Tab-separated table of C-alpha atoms in Angstrom:
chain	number	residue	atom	x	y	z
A	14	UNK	CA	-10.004	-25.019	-29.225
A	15	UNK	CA	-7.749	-27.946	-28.733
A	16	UNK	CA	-6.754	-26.865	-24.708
A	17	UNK	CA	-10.424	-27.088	-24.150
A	18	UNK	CA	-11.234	-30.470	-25.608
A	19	UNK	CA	-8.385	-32.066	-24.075
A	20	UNK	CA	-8.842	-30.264	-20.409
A	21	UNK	CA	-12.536	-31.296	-20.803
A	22	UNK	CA	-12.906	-34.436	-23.150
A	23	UNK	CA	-9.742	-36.189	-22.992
A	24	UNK	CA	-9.139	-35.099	-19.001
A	25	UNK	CA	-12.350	-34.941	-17.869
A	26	UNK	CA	-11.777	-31.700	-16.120
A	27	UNK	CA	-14.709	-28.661	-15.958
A	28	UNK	CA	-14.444	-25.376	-15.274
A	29	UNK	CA	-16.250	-23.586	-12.877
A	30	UNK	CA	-16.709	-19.547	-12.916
A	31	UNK	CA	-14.942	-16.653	-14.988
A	32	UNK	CA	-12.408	-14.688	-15.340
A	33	UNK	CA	-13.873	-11.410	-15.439
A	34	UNK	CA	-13.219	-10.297	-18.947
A	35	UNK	CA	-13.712	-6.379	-18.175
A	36	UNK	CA	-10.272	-6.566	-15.478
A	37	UNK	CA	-7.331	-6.380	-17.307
A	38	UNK	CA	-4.825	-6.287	-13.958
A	39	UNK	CA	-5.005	-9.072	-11.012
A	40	UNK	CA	-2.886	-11.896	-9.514
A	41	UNK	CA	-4.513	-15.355	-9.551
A	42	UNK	CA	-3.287	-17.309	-6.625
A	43	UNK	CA	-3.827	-21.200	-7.447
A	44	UNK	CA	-3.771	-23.428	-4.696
A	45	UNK	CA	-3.362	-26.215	-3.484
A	46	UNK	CA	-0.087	-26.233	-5.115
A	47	UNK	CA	0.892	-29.900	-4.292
A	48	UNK	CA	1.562	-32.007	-7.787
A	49	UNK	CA	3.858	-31.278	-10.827
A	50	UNK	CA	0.582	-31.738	-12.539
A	51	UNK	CA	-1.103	-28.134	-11.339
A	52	UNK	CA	1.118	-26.460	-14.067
A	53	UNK	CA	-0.085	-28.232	-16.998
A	54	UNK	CA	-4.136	-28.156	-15.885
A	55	UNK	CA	-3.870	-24.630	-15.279
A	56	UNK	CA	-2.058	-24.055	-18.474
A	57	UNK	CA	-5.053	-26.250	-20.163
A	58	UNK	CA	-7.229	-24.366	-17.979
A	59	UNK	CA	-6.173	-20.658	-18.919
A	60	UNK	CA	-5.869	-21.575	-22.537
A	61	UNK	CA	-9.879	-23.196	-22.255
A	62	UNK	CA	-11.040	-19.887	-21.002
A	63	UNK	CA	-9.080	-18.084	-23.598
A	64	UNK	CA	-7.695	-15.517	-21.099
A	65	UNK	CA	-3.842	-14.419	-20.833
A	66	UNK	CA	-2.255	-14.999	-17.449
A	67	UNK	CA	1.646	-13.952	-17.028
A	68	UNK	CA	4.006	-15.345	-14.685
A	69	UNK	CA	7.385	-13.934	-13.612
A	70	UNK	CA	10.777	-15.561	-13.424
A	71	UNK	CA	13.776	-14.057	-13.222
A	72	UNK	CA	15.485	-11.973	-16.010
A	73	UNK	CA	17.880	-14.405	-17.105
A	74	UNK	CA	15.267	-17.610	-17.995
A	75	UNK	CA	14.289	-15.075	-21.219
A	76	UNK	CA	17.408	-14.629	-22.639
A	77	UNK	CA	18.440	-16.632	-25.846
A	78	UNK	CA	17.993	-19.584	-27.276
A	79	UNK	CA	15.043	-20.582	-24.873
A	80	UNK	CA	13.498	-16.841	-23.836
A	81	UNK	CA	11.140	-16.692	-26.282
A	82	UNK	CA	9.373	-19.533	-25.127
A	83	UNK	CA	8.829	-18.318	-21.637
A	84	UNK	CA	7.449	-15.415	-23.299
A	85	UNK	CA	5.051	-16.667	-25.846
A	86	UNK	CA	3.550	-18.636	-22.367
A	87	UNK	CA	3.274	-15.431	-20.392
A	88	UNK	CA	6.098	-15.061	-18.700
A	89	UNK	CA	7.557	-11.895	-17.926
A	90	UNK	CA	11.415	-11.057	-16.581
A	91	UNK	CA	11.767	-9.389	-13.282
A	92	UNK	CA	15.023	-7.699	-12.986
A	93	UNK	CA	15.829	-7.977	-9.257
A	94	UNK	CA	19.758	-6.491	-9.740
A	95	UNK	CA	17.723	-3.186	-9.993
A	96	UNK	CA	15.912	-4.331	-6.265
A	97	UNK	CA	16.329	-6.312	-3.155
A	98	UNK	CA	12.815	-6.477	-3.386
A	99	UNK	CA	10.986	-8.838	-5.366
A	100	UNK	CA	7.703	-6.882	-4.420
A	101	UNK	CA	8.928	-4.217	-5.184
A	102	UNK	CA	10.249	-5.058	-8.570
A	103	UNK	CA	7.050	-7.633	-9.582
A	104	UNK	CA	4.393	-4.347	-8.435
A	105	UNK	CA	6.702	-2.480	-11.227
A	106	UNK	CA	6.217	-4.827	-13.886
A	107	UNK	CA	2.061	-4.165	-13.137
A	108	UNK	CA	2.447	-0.585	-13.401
A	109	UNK	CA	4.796	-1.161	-16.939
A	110	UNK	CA	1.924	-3.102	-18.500
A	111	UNK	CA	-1.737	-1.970	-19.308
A	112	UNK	CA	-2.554	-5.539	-19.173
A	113	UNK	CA	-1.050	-7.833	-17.007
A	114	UNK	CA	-2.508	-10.824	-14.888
A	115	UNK	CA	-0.291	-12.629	-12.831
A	116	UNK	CA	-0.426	-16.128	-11.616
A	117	UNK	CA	1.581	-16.887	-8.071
A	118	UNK	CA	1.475	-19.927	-5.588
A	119	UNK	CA	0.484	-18.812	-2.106
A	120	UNK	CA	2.101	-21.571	-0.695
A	121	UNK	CA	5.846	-20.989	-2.597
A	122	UNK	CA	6.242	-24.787	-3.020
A	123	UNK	CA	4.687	-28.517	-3.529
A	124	UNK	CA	5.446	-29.072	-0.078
A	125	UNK	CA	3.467	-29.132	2.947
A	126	UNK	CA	3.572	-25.682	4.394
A	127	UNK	CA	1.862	-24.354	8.103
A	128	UNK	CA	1.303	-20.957	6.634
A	129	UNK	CA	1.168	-19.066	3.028
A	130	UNK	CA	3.544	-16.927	1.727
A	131	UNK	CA	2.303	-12.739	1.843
A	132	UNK	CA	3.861	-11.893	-0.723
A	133	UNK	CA	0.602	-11.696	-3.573
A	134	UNK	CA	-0.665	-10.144	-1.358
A	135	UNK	CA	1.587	-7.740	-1.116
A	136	UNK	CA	2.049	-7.076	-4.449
A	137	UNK	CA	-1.875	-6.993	-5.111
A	138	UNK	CA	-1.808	-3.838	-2.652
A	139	UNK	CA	1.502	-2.107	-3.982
A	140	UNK	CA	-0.094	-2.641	-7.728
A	141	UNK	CA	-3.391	-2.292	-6.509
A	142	UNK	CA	-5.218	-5.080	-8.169
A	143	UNK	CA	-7.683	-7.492	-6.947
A	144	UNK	CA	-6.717	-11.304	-6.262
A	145	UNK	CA	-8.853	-14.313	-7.578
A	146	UNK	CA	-8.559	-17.522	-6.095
A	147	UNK	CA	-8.071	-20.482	-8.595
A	148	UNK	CA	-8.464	-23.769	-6.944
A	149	UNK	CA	-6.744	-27.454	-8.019
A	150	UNK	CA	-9.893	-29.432	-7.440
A	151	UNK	CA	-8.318	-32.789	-7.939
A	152	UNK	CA	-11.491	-34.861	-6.118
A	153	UNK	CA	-14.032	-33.098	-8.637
A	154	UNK	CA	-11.716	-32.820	-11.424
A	155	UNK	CA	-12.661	-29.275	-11.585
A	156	UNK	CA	-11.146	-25.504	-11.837
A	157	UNK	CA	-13.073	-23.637	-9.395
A	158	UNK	CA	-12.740	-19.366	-9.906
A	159	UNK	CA	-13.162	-16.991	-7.108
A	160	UNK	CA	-14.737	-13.725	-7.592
A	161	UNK	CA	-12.316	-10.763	-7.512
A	162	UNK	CA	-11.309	-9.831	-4.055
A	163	UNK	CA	-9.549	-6.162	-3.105
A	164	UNK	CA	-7.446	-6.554	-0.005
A	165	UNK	CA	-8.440	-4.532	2.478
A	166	UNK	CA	-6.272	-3.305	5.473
A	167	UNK	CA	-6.694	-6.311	7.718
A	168	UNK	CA	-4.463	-8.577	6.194
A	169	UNK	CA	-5.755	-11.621	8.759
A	170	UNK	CA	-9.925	-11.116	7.642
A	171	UNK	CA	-8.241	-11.116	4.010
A	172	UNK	CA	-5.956	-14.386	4.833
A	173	UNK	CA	-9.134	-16.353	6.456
A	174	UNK	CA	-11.097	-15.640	3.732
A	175	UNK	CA	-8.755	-17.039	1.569
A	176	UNK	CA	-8.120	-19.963	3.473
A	177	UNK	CA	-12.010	-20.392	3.666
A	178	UNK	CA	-12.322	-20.421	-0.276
A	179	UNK	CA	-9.806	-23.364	-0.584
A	180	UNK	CA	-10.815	-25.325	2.826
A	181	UNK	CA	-12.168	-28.324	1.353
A	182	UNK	CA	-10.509	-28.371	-1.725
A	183	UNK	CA	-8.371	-31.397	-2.716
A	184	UNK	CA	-5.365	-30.935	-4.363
A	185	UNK	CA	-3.814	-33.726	-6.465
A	186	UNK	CA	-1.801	-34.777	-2.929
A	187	UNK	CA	-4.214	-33.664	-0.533
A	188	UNK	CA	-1.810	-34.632	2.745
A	189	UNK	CA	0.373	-31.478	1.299
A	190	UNK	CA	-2.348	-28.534	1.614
């Protein structure tokens, strides 16, 4: 597989744990988002373990001439004229599919941020799904996997130990995360 020998030959890069094959739903949060270069090592990274993983974007990215590429990489369209709420209308698109995993950024940006986003989260309770934690380890050139983890009704345990999986991660600009 060509993904593989260049994420692990050419790059460098290993991978460490699996996606569990017998899920077919979940959201994969990868943090720390902090480089244009996450999108391409994950996108190496998913292909090397040979396992779909969707993204969303909205409706209009998949329209002709250039919609078919955002497909044939995962993406799916959220229609958010239907909803004011992207949770909402992203749990939907889990409940359409009988496969579906979703990647998402915690933090919503490259930039520095003092606290995540809730919205996987979210969504991972409305669809019911587990989240696994997919870490950027720039310092160990490494993809680190998380078990799966099922939110439970105390969303601050759930956030702290999520912050605990990633706390001494390096991302590829470690003075962002």
């Amino acid at each position: 597989m060509i993904s593989k020998f260049i994420y692990t030959k050419i790059l460098g890069w290993k991978l460490v744990g699996e996606f569990p094959k017998e899920l077919k739903k979940y959201i994969v949060i990868g943090a720390p988002h902090t480089s244009w270069k996450d999108f391409p090592i994950a996108i190496l990274a998913r292909n090397s373990w040979g396992v779909k993983i969707n993204f969303i974007g909205k409706k209009s990215l998949f329209k002709p001439p250039f919609g078919f590429i955002f497909r044939w990489l995962g993406g799916a369209p959220v229609d958010r004229s239907k909803s004011n709420n992207k949770v909402d209308a992203i749990v939907d698109v889990f409940n359409k599919h009988d496969e579906f995993r979703l990647a998402l950024s915690p933090e919503g940006t490259r930039k520095k941020v003092d606290k995540w986003k809730t919205g996987f989260y979210y969504i991972a309770k409305g669809a019911n799904v587990p989240i696994i934690m997919f870490a950027f380890d720039f310092e160990h050139k490494q993809i680190i996997l998380s078990e799966p983890f099922y939110p439970t009704d105390n969303m601050e345990s759930d956030f702290e130990h999520f912050y605990s999986f990633y706390k001494d991660i390096k991302g590829a600009n470690p003075e962002l995360f």
